[in-house]
Amino acid sequence: MDDITIQMVKLLKERTNIAKQIGELKKNSGLSINDEKREEQLRTEVSELCKQIGLDESIGKKFLNFLLNESIKVQSEGKQTHLTIFLKAKNLEQQGKRIIHMEVGEPDFMPPKIVQSALGESYDKGFVRYGPALGMPSLREALAKYSTKKFGAEVKQENILVSPGGRFSVFLAISTLLNPGDEIIVIEPAWPAYRDCATNAGVKVRTISTTLENHWNPFIPEIKQTINSNTKMIVLNYPNNPTGKILEPKIQDQVMDLAKQYDLYVLSDEIYSEYAFSMWKSVLTNNYKKSITIQSFSKSHAMTGLRIGYTIADKSIIEKMVRLQALCITNVAEPIQYAALKALDADITQNPKTVKSKIDVLVESAKKIGLDFIPPDGAMYLFARINKPGFDGLEFANRLLDHGVGIAPGDGFGNYKSFIRISACQDQDTLQKGMMILDEVLKGS
Ligand code: PMP
């Protein structure tokens, strides 16, 4: 037994060394780290071997998933993302340079005014102690009512978990509901945290790539083909970051039907639902017991810095997630929860109008510049392709930053090197100025 284990560890070392070398080659030739086709070849070989030698196929494939994730980890070291650009932008600002931030997704307007007084009031009310890990009962009750009214499905207090932002809810859902070696389906382009949380939990990401040509629609038979005995979850994010896409209800229902058929969790990140400019429906309306809906005050109420969001799910799921939340953070700070409770009563109807008018500015100037894109159905971004041979979004983002404008390279959202994401989170004049500089730098390249 010892000998076999030692041999396996030595082989792992050998495999990791080779993965590193392949990583270098990929980097030098501009290839993406993830290669679904190559992985699928290996998967088929492993399946066949398992059958031949009489090993449980599911275990064999879980082991393969572990190896594939290790390769991805070593090959991802030092990879730049839109956060790298954001940090570089902040650094330049500290040196006194003025930067137009079109790389980050953060409303530039203030939270509802009532948040200010609620924060002060929370002291007088004695919200200065530990609280229940699930969240304050008054807030959970209010969120249940708010969600029932807003999302068209009955939500009870027991279905709500208050967390410090949607990001933490995503982390909790993936870390508690999935096990190492399990698989999660992510439709790309996608917000990078799904992939990162999965990799962190030893979960294998299976990518469904969508294209501009196909209007960012996932191909249902491709999803079906990707599902196997290790597949446990599919992620939906509509309105989408970065494309702004909203799935047609019929397609969303088809995905939900597949999830039901194969007993998969559906992690539906709906934090941009306040910014839906065409027909949108929550997966809550599908009334599926294994769905986990993520909401946040970050975008809808412009409360990014207050760090508060919530999960809506079946009680059994909430119970699993809250155990990890209690372990990590005890509870969300009660003054923040109280501010969120008060914010629920505020009139935020102006927010979507403001965001839409900013997106319109981006759409207009992007058309003039001749960028290739589909006008977003929602969210706060424009995801555009630059049709120039050999265009590299990351190189361009770095160069544009030297001219005082931050944008996010498409690469951070999947295999979209020739794309950039532009955020509509500045006033209209600033957005216009940013787009003008972008045009000049693009023409100069
Ligand atoms: N989901 C998506 C799709 C996002 O774009 C973001 C933030 N950019 C989040 C979740 C996280 O939001 P927060 O943690 O601030 O609630």
Short mmCIF file of C-alpha atoms and ligand atoms in Angstrom, two decimals:
data_model
loop_
_atom_site.label_atom_id
_atom_site.label_comp_id
_atom_site.label_asym_id
_atom_site.label_seq_id
_atom_site.Cartn_x
_atom_site.Cartn_y
_atom_site.Cartn_z
CA MET A 1 0.00 0.00 0.00
CA ASP A 2 2.77 2.43 0.98
CA ASP A 3 4.68 1.72 -2.23
CA ILE A 4 1.65 2.39 -4.41
CA THR A 5 0.91 5.64 -2.59
CA ILE A 6 4.53 6.81 -2.88
CA GLN A 7 4.52 5.94 -6.59
CA MET A 8 1.32 7.95 -7.06
CA VAL A 9 2.82 10.98 -5.32
CA LYS A 10 5.94 10.77 -7.50
CA LEU A 11 3.80 10.52 -10.62
CA LEU A 12 1.80 13.54 -9.44
CA LYS A 13 5.04 15.51 -9.17
CA GLU A 14 6.03 14.43 -12.68
CA ARG A 15 2.59 15.35 -14.02
CA THR A 16 2.68 18.77 -12.34
CA ASN A 17 6.09 19.52 -13.87
CA ILE A 18 4.78 18.68 -17.33
CA ALA A 19 1.65 20.79 -16.71
CA LYS A 20 3.90 23.75 -15.83
CA GLN A 21 5.86 23.35 -19.07
CA ILE A 22 2.66 23.11 -21.10
CA GLY A 23 1.45 26.23 -19.26
CA GLU A 24 4.53 28.15 -20.41
CA LEU A 25 3.98 27.02 -24.00
CA LYS A 26 0.33 28.07 -23.85
CA LYS A 27 1.28 31.47 -22.42
CA ASN A 28 3.95 32.07 -25.07
CA SER A 29 1.64 31.15 -27.92
CA GLY A 30 -1.35 33.04 -26.50
CA LEU A 31 -3.45 29.89 -25.98
CA SER A 32 -6.15 29.61 -23.33
CA ILE A 33 -5.38 27.56 -20.20
CA ASN A 34 -8.66 25.65 -20.40
CA ASP A 35 -9.00 23.20 -23.21
CA GLU A 36 -12.34 21.40 -23.02
CA LYS A 37 -11.64 19.25 -26.09
CA ARG A 38 -8.39 17.92 -24.73
CA GLU A 39 -10.01 17.26 -21.35
CA GLU A 40 -12.84 15.39 -23.03
CA GLN A 41 -10.33 13.12 -24.82
CA LEU A 42 -8.74 12.23 -21.50
CA ARG A 43 -12.15 11.73 -19.90
CA THR A 44 -13.10 9.22 -22.58
CA GLU A 45 -9.81 7.37 -22.13
CA VAL A 46 -10.29 7.24 -18.35
CA SER A 47 -13.89 6.00 -18.76
CA GLU A 48 -12.76 3.21 -21.02
CA LEU A 49 -9.92 2.24 -18.72
CA CYS A 50 -12.31 2.15 -15.73
CA LYS A 51 -14.55 -0.24 -17.63
CA GLN A 52 -11.62 -2.45 -18.58
CA ILE A 53 -10.12 -2.70 -15.11
CA GLY A 54 -13.40 -2.75 -13.21
CA LEU A 55 -13.04 0.57 -11.35
CA ASP A 56 -16.12 2.65 -10.52
CA GLU A 57 -16.23 5.16 -13.40
CA SER A 58 -17.46 7.97 -11.22
CA ILE A 59 -14.45 7.60 -8.87
CA GLY A 60 -12.05 7.39 -11.83
CA LYS A 61 -13.46 10.60 -13.27
CA LYS A 62 -13.36 12.35 -9.90
CA PHE A 63 -9.69 11.47 -9.66
CA LEU A 64 -9.18 12.82 -13.17
CA ASN A 65 -10.99 16.03 -12.16
CA PHE A 66 -8.55 16.45 -9.29
CA LEU A 67 -5.61 16.10 -11.70
CA LEU A 68 -7.13 18.49 -14.24
CA ASN A 69 -7.76 21.11 -11.54
CA GLU A 70 -4.16 20.81 -10.35
CA SER A 71 -2.94 21.50 -13.91
CA ILE A 72 -5.22 24.52 -14.17
CA LYS A 73 -3.97 25.83 -10.83
CA VAL A 74 -0.28 25.66 -11.78
CA GLN A 75 -0.98 27.11 -15.21
CA SER A 76 -3.04 30.01 -13.77
CA GLU A 77 -0.29 31.32 -11.50
CA GLY A 78 0.37 34.99 -12.23
CA LYS A 79 -2.58 35.32 -14.63
CA GLN A 80 -3.84 38.90 -14.94
CA THR A 81 -7.58 39.63 -14.66
CA HIS A 82 -9.80 42.70 -14.53
CA LEU A 83 -8.96 42.94 -10.83
CA THR A 84 -5.29 43.29 -11.77
CA ILE A 85 -6.28 46.23 -13.98
CA PHE A 86 -8.40 47.73 -11.17
CA LEU A 87 -5.52 47.47 -8.68
CA LYS A 88 -3.10 48.95 -11.19
CA ALA A 89 -5.57 51.81 -11.75
CA LYS A 90 -5.79 52.45 -8.00
CA ASN A 91 -2.01 52.47 -7.83
CA LEU A 92 -1.76 55.03 -10.62
CA GLU A 93 -4.32 57.17 -8.79
CA GLN A 94 -2.22 57.09 -5.66
CA GLN A 95 0.63 58.45 -7.73
CA GLY A 96 -1.63 61.38 -8.65
CA LYS A 97 -2.85 60.24 -12.10
CA ARG A 98 -6.51 60.74 -13.00
CA ILE A 99 -8.22 57.52 -14.08
CA ILE A 100 -11.62 57.03 -15.69
CA HIS A 101 -12.88 53.82 -14.13
CA MET A 102 -14.72 51.79 -16.73
CA GLU A 103 -13.26 48.49 -15.52
CA VAL A 104 -15.24 47.98 -12.34
CA GLY A 105 -18.95 47.23 -11.81
CA GLU A 106 -19.98 49.62 -9.09
CA PRO A 107 -22.82 52.14 -9.34
CA ASP A 108 -21.46 55.68 -9.11
CA PHE A 109 -24.59 56.96 -7.35
CA MET A 110 -25.14 56.86 -3.58
CA PRO A 111 -27.19 54.33 -1.57
CA PRO A 112 -30.66 55.51 -0.48
CA LYS A 113 -30.36 58.44 1.94
CA ILE A 114 -32.12 56.46 4.68
CA VAL A 115 -29.06 54.21 4.93
CA GLN A 116 -27.17 57.09 6.54
CA SER A 117 -29.65 57.64 9.38
CA ALA A 118 -30.19 53.89 9.82
CA LEU A 119 -26.48 53.38 10.49
CA GLY A 120 -26.59 56.01 13.27
CA GLU A 121 -29.87 54.68 14.65
CA SER A 122 -28.49 51.16 14.85
CA TYR A 123 -26.17 52.31 17.66
CA ASP A 124 -29.07 53.69 19.68
CA LYS A 125 -30.97 50.47 19.13
CA GLY A 126 -28.07 48.49 20.58
CA PHE A 127 -27.09 46.63 17.43
CA VAL A 128 -23.54 46.31 18.65
CA ARG A 129 -23.48 42.62 19.57
CA TYR A 130 -23.24 39.20 17.95
CA GLY A 131 -26.38 38.10 16.16
CA PRO A 132 -27.88 34.98 14.59
CA ALA A 133 -25.79 33.54 11.74
CA LEU A 134 -28.84 33.41 9.45
CA GLY A 135 -29.37 37.16 9.76
CA MET A 136 -31.68 39.36 11.86
CA PRO A 137 -35.18 37.86 11.93
CA SER A 138 -36.73 41.26 11.10
CA LEU A 139 -34.57 41.59 7.98
CA ARG A 140 -35.18 37.99 6.89
CA GLU A 141 -38.91 38.46 7.32
CA ALA A 142 -38.81 41.68 5.30
CA LEU A 143 -36.66 40.07 2.60
CA ALA A 144 -39.10 37.15 2.34
CA LYS A 145 -41.99 39.59 1.76
CA TYR A 146 -39.94 41.75 -0.63
CA SER A 147 -38.85 38.70 -2.66
CA THR A 148 -42.35 37.25 -2.80
CA LYS A 149 -43.61 40.52 -4.24
CA LYS A 150 -40.68 41.18 -6.52
CA PHE A 151 -39.85 37.75 -7.93
CA GLY A 152 -43.29 36.20 -8.24
CA ALA A 153 -42.86 33.14 -6.04
CA GLU A 154 -43.69 32.48 -2.41
CA VAL A 155 -40.61 33.02 -0.23
CA LYS A 156 -40.65 32.45 3.54
CA GLN A 157 -38.25 33.63 6.22
CA GLU A 158 -36.82 30.10 6.51
CA ASN A 159 -35.72 30.39 2.86
CA ILE A 160 -33.49 33.43 3.49
CA LEU A 161 -29.84 33.62 4.50
CA VAL A 162 -28.27 37.08 4.88
CA SER A 163 -24.59 37.16 3.86
CA PRO A 164 -21.86 39.76 3.37
CA GLY A 165 -22.47 40.22 -0.37
CA GLY A 166 -23.43 38.00 -3.27
CA ARG A 167 -19.83 36.85 -3.66
CA PHE A 168 -19.90 35.18 -0.25
CA SER A 169 -23.24 33.51 -1.03
CA VAL A 170 -21.71 32.04 -4.20
CA PHE A 171 -18.74 30.81 -2.16
CA LEU A 172 -21.04 29.25 0.48
CA ALA A 173 -23.27 27.52 -2.06
CA ILE A 174 -20.39 26.00 -4.02
CA SER A 175 -18.35 25.06 -0.95
CA THR A 176 -21.17 23.43 0.99
CA LEU A 177 -23.26 21.75 -1.69
CA LEU A 178 -20.45 20.29 -3.79
CA ASN A 179 -17.62 17.88 -3.02
CA PRO A 180 -14.13 17.63 -4.48
CA GLY A 181 -14.23 15.89 -7.85
CA ASP A 182 -17.85 16.96 -8.53
CA GLU A 183 -18.55 19.00 -11.66
CA ILE A 184 -20.21 22.37 -12.09
CA ILE A 185 -21.40 23.76 -15.43
CA VAL A 186 -20.59 27.40 -16.08
CA ILE A 187 -21.88 29.20 -19.16
CA GLU A 188 -19.22 31.59 -20.42
CA PRO A 189 -18.49 34.45 -20.67
CA ALA A 190 -18.99 34.49 -16.90
CA TRP A 191 -18.11 36.43 -13.78
CA PRO A 192 -14.83 34.74 -12.73
CA ALA A 193 -15.83 33.98 -9.11
CA TYR A 194 -17.89 30.88 -10.05
CA ARG A 195 -14.80 29.27 -11.55
CA ASP A 196 -12.54 30.46 -8.75
CA CYS A 197 -14.87 29.25 -5.96
CA ALA A 198 -15.23 25.88 -7.69
CA THR A 199 -11.49 25.43 -8.16
CA ASN A 200 -10.96 26.44 -4.53
CA ALA A 201 -13.39 23.70 -3.46
CA GLY A 202 -11.73 21.07 -5.69
CA VAL A 203 -14.75 21.13 -8.01
CA LYS A 204 -14.21 20.75 -11.77
CA VAL A 205 -15.62 23.49 -14.00
CA ARG A 206 -17.20 22.33 -17.25
CA THR A 207 -17.45 25.29 -19.58
CA ILE A 208 -20.24 25.96 -22.04
CA SER A 209 -18.92 28.69 -24.31
CA THR A 210 -21.41 31.02 -25.94
CA THR A 211 -20.76 33.37 -28.84
CA LEU A 212 -21.67 36.84 -30.01
CA GLU A 213 -22.88 35.29 -33.28
CA ASN A 214 -25.34 33.09 -31.39
CA HIS A 215 -26.47 36.06 -29.28
CA TRP A 216 -24.84 34.60 -26.17
CA ASN A 217 -27.39 31.77 -26.10
CA PRO A 218 -26.22 28.47 -24.64
CA PHE A 219 -26.77 25.45 -26.84
CA ILE A 220 -29.06 23.13 -24.85
CA PRO A 221 -27.82 19.84 -26.43
CA GLU A 222 -24.26 20.86 -25.50
CA ILE A 223 -25.29 21.27 -21.86
CA LYS A 224 -27.02 17.90 -21.97
CA GLN A 225 -23.94 16.25 -23.44
CA THR A 226 -21.72 17.71 -20.72
CA ILE A 227 -23.78 16.24 -17.87
CA ASN A 228 -22.48 13.01 -16.33
CA SER A 229 -22.74 11.22 -12.98
CA ASN A 230 -20.36 13.74 -11.36
CA THR A 231 -22.29 16.83 -12.53
CA LYS A 232 -23.97 18.43 -9.53
CA MET A 233 -24.67 22.08 -10.33
CA ILE A 234 -25.27 24.54 -13.16
CA VAL A 235 -24.75 28.27 -12.78
CA LEU A 236 -27.04 30.84 -14.36
CA ASN A 237 -26.39 34.58 -14.26
CA TYR A 238 -29.00 36.70 -16.03
CA PRO A 239 -28.92 39.63 -16.56
CA ASN A 240 -25.36 38.60 -17.24
CA ASN A 241 -22.03 40.02 -16.29
CA PRO A 242 -20.30 40.72 -18.71
CA THR A 243 -22.66 40.48 -21.74
CA GLY A 244 -25.85 42.01 -20.31
CA LYS A 245 -27.72 39.09 -21.87
CA ILE A 246 -31.11 37.97 -20.53
CA LEU A 247 -32.12 34.44 -21.53
CA GLU A 248 -35.41 34.06 -23.34
CA PRO A 249 -37.86 32.48 -20.86
CA LYS A 250 -38.20 29.45 -23.11
CA ILE A 251 -34.45 28.77 -23.08
CA GLN A 252 -34.25 29.35 -19.33
CA ASP A 253 -37.05 26.82 -18.86
CA GLN A 254 -35.18 24.31 -21.01
CA VAL A 255 -32.11 24.66 -18.79
CA MET A 256 -34.30 24.27 -15.70
CA ASP A 257 -35.91 21.15 -17.19
CA LEU A 258 -32.47 19.63 -17.76
CA ALA A 259 -31.49 20.44 -14.17
CA LYS A 260 -34.66 18.75 -12.90
CA GLN A 261 -34.15 15.75 -15.15
CA TYR A 262 -30.58 15.21 -13.89
CA ASP A 263 -31.22 16.34 -10.30
CA LEU A 264 -28.71 19.23 -10.49
CA TYR A 265 -28.53 22.26 -8.24
CA VAL A 266 -29.18 25.52 -10.09
CA LEU A 267 -27.15 28.44 -8.75
CA SER A 268 -28.91 31.48 -10.14
CA ASP A 269 -27.02 34.71 -9.56
CA GLU A 270 -29.68 37.38 -10.06
CA ILE A 271 -27.92 40.35 -8.56
CA TYR A 272 -28.51 42.47 -11.68
CA SER A 273 -32.27 41.80 -11.75
CA GLU A 274 -33.04 45.44 -10.87
CA TYR A 275 -31.29 46.34 -14.12
CA ALA A 276 -33.33 44.24 -16.55
CA PHE A 277 -34.37 46.27 -19.59
CA SER A 278 -36.23 43.48 -21.35
CA MET A 279 -38.42 40.58 -20.18
CA TRP A 280 -36.70 38.81 -17.26
CA LYS A 281 -37.93 36.20 -14.83
CA SER A 282 -36.36 34.80 -11.71
CA VAL A 283 -35.69 31.05 -11.54
CA LEU A 284 -37.78 31.24 -8.36
CA THR A 285 -40.79 31.13 -10.67
CA ASN A 286 -39.71 27.63 -11.74
CA ASN A 287 -40.34 26.49 -8.18
CA TYR A 288 -37.44 24.03 -8.18
CA LYS A 289 -36.34 22.69 -4.79
CA LYS A 290 -32.67 22.55 -5.75
CA SER A 291 -32.38 26.16 -6.93
CA ILE A 292 -30.28 28.69 -5.03
CA THR A 293 -30.99 32.31 -5.91
CA ILE A 294 -28.43 34.97 -5.09
CA GLN A 295 -29.40 38.57 -4.49
CA SER A 296 -27.44 41.56 -3.23
CA PHE A 297 -27.86 45.19 -2.19
CA SER A 298 -24.58 45.99 -3.98
CA LYS A 299 -26.00 46.85 -7.39
CA SER A 300 -29.75 47.39 -6.81
CA HIS A 301 -29.19 49.81 -3.91
CA ALA A 302 -25.65 50.95 -4.79
CA MET A 303 -24.41 49.49 -1.50
CA THR A 304 -21.24 47.71 -2.71
CA GLY A 305 -19.12 48.89 0.22
CA LEU A 306 -21.63 47.85 2.87
CA ARG A 307 -21.21 44.20 1.87
CA ILE A 308 -24.67 42.73 2.15
CA GLY A 309 -26.61 40.25 0.07
CA TYR A 310 -28.87 37.25 0.55
CA THR A 311 -29.60 33.75 -0.64
CA ILE A 312 -33.08 32.39 -1.34
CA ALA A 313 -33.30 28.60 -1.25
CA ASP A 314 -35.01 25.61 0.26
CA LYS A 315 -34.64 25.42 4.06
CA SER A 316 -32.42 22.31 3.82
CA ILE A 317 -29.95 24.20 1.58
CA ILE A 318 -30.00 27.30 3.78
CA GLU A 319 -29.19 25.08 6.80
CA LYS A 320 -26.10 23.72 5.06
CA MET A 321 -24.90 27.13 3.94
CA VAL A 322 -25.41 28.81 7.30
CA ARG A 323 -23.14 26.31 9.04
CA LEU A 324 -20.17 27.45 6.94
CA GLN A 325 -21.19 31.10 7.30
CA ALA A 326 -21.24 30.76 11.11
CA LEU A 327 -17.82 29.12 10.96
CA CYS A 328 -16.34 31.88 8.80
CA ILE A 329 -17.89 35.12 10.02
CA THR A 330 -20.41 34.44 12.86
CA ASN A 331 -22.91 36.87 11.30
CA VAL A 332 -23.21 39.95 9.09
CA ALA A 333 -22.68 43.15 11.14
CA GLU A 334 -26.09 44.14 12.49
CA PRO A 335 -25.83 47.88 11.74
CA ILE A 336 -25.40 46.91 8.09
CA GLN A 337 -28.37 44.55 8.27
CA TYR A 338 -30.46 47.30 9.84
CA ALA A 339 -29.43 49.71 7.08
CA ALA A 340 -30.44 47.09 4.50
CA LEU A 341 -33.80 46.63 6.23
CA LYS A 342 -34.47 50.37 5.98
CA ALA A 343 -33.17 50.48 2.39
CA LEU A 344 -35.87 47.99 1.37
CA ASP A 345 -38.49 50.71 1.89
CA ALA A 346 -36.60 53.29 -0.14
CA ASP A 347 -37.74 54.28 -3.60
CA ILE A 348 -35.06 52.97 -5.98
CA THR A 349 -37.06 53.31 -9.19
CA GLN A 350 -34.62 55.98 -10.44
CA ASN A 351 -31.65 53.55 -10.33
CA PRO A 352 -32.56 51.45 -13.38
CA LYS A 353 -33.36 54.62 -15.35
CA THR A 354 -29.96 56.05 -14.46
CA VAL A 355 -28.13 52.85 -15.39
CA LYS A 356 -30.07 52.51 -18.65
CA SER A 357 -29.18 56.07 -19.70
CA LYS A 358 -25.49 55.32 -19.06
CA ILE A 359 -25.69 52.11 -21.09
CA ASP A 360 -27.32 54.08 -23.91
CA VAL A 361 -24.32 56.44 -23.95
CA LEU A 362 -21.94 53.49 -24.20
CA VAL A 363 -24.02 51.83 -26.92
CA GLU A 364 -24.12 55.02 -28.99
CA SER A 365 -20.40 55.69 -28.82
CA ALA A 366 -19.50 52.03 -29.30
CA LYS A 367 -21.59 52.06 -32.49
CA LYS A 368 -19.81 55.17 -33.71
CA ILE A 369 -16.40 53.65 -33.00
CA GLY A 370 -17.49 50.49 -34.81
CA LEU A 371 -17.12 47.99 -31.96
CA ASP A 372 -18.78 44.61 -32.49
CA PHE A 373 -21.42 43.90 -29.81
CA ILE A 374 -25.04 43.12 -29.00
CA PRO A 375 -26.77 45.91 -27.07
CA PRO A 376 -27.20 44.59 -23.52
CA ASP A 377 -30.66 43.52 -22.26
CA GLY A 378 -29.63 44.43 -18.72
CA ALA A 379 -26.84 44.71 -16.09
CA MET A 380 -24.28 47.54 -16.29
CA TYR A 381 -21.81 46.55 -18.99
CA LEU A 382 -21.03 46.44 -22.66
CA PHE A 383 -19.09 43.40 -23.88
CA ALA A 384 -17.57 44.18 -27.23
CA ARG A 385 -15.27 42.49 -29.71
CA ILE A 386 -12.48 44.40 -31.38
CA ASN A 387 -12.17 43.06 -34.90
CA LYS A 388 -8.45 43.56 -35.41
CA PRO A 389 -6.18 40.64 -36.24
CA GLY A 390 -4.29 39.48 -33.15
CA PHE A 391 -6.11 41.89 -30.81
CA ASP A 392 -5.35 41.07 -27.17
CA GLY A 393 -7.78 42.60 -24.65
CA LEU A 394 -5.33 42.35 -21.78
CA GLU A 395 -2.52 44.09 -23.63
CA PHE A 396 -4.98 46.77 -24.78
CA ALA A 397 -6.41 47.25 -21.26
CA ASN A 398 -2.91 47.82 -19.92
CA ARG A 399 -2.10 50.28 -22.71
CA LEU A 400 -5.38 52.15 -22.31
CA LEU A 401 -4.71 52.50 -18.60
CA ASP A 402 -1.54 54.39 -19.43
CA HIS A 403 -3.85 56.85 -21.21
CA GLY A 404 -6.01 57.16 -18.07
CA VAL A 405 -8.90 54.78 -18.86
CA GLY A 406 -9.60 51.46 -17.13
CA ILE A 407 -11.52 48.68 -18.91
CA ALA A 408 -11.75 44.93 -18.22
CA PRO A 409 -10.09 42.48 -20.63
CA GLY A 410 -12.44 39.80 -22.01
CA ASP A 411 -9.98 37.10 -21.03
CA GLY A 412 -11.09 37.32 -17.39
CA PHE A 413 -14.55 36.02 -18.33
CA GLY A 414 -13.42 32.97 -20.31
CA ASN A 415 -11.76 32.42 -23.65
CA TYR A 416 -12.58 35.91 -25.02
CA LYS A 417 -9.22 37.44 -25.76
CA SER A 418 -10.52 39.72 -28.51
CA PHE A 419 -13.22 41.20 -26.23
CA ILE A 420 -13.29 43.98 -23.68
CA ARG A 421 -15.89 44.79 -21.02
CA ILE A 422 -16.78 48.43 -20.54
CA SER A 423 -18.69 49.40 -17.37
CA ALA A 424 -21.46 52.00 -17.42
CA CYS A 425 -20.63 53.29 -13.95
CA GLN A 426 -19.59 56.91 -14.52
CA ASP A 427 -21.51 60.05 -15.37
CA GLN A 428 -22.38 60.42 -19.04
CA ASP A 429 -19.72 63.02 -19.88
CA THR A 430 -17.01 60.91 -18.31
CA LEU A 431 -18.22 57.83 -20.18
CA GLN A 432 -18.13 59.78 -23.43
CA LYS A 433 -14.64 61.05 -22.69
CA GLY A 434 -13.50 57.51 -21.81
CA MET A 435 -14.90 56.17 -25.08
CA MET A 436 -13.18 58.96 -27.02
CA ILE A 437 -9.81 58.05 -25.52
CA LEU A 438 -10.52 54.36 -26.17
CA ASP A 439 -11.18 55.17 -29.82
CA GLU A 440 -7.97 57.18 -30.14
CA VAL A 441 -5.82 54.48 -28.53
CA LEU A 442 -7.51 51.84 -30.68
CA LYS A 443 -6.82 53.83 -33.85
CA GLY A 444 -3.23 54.37 -32.79
CA SER A 445 -2.61 50.64 -32.35
N1 PMP B 1 -22.40 38.34 -9.02
C1 PMP B 1 -22.04 39.02 -10.11
C2 PMP B 1 -22.51 38.53 -11.45
C3 PMP B 1 -21.24 40.16 -10.01
O1 PMP B 1 -20.90 40.83 -11.12
C4 PMP B 1 -20.83 40.60 -8.73
C5 PMP B 1 -19.96 41.81 -8.53
N2 PMP B 1 -19.29 42.30 -9.56
C6 PMP B 1 -21.23 39.85 -7.63
C7 PMP B 1 -22.03 38.74 -7.80
C8 PMP B 1 -20.80 40.21 -6.23
O2 PMP B 1 -21.47 41.22 -5.68
P1 PMP B 1 -21.44 41.55 -4.13
O3 PMP B 1 -20.54 40.55 -3.46
O4 PMP B 1 -20.90 42.93 -4.02
O5 PMP B 1 -22.84 41.42 -3.67
#
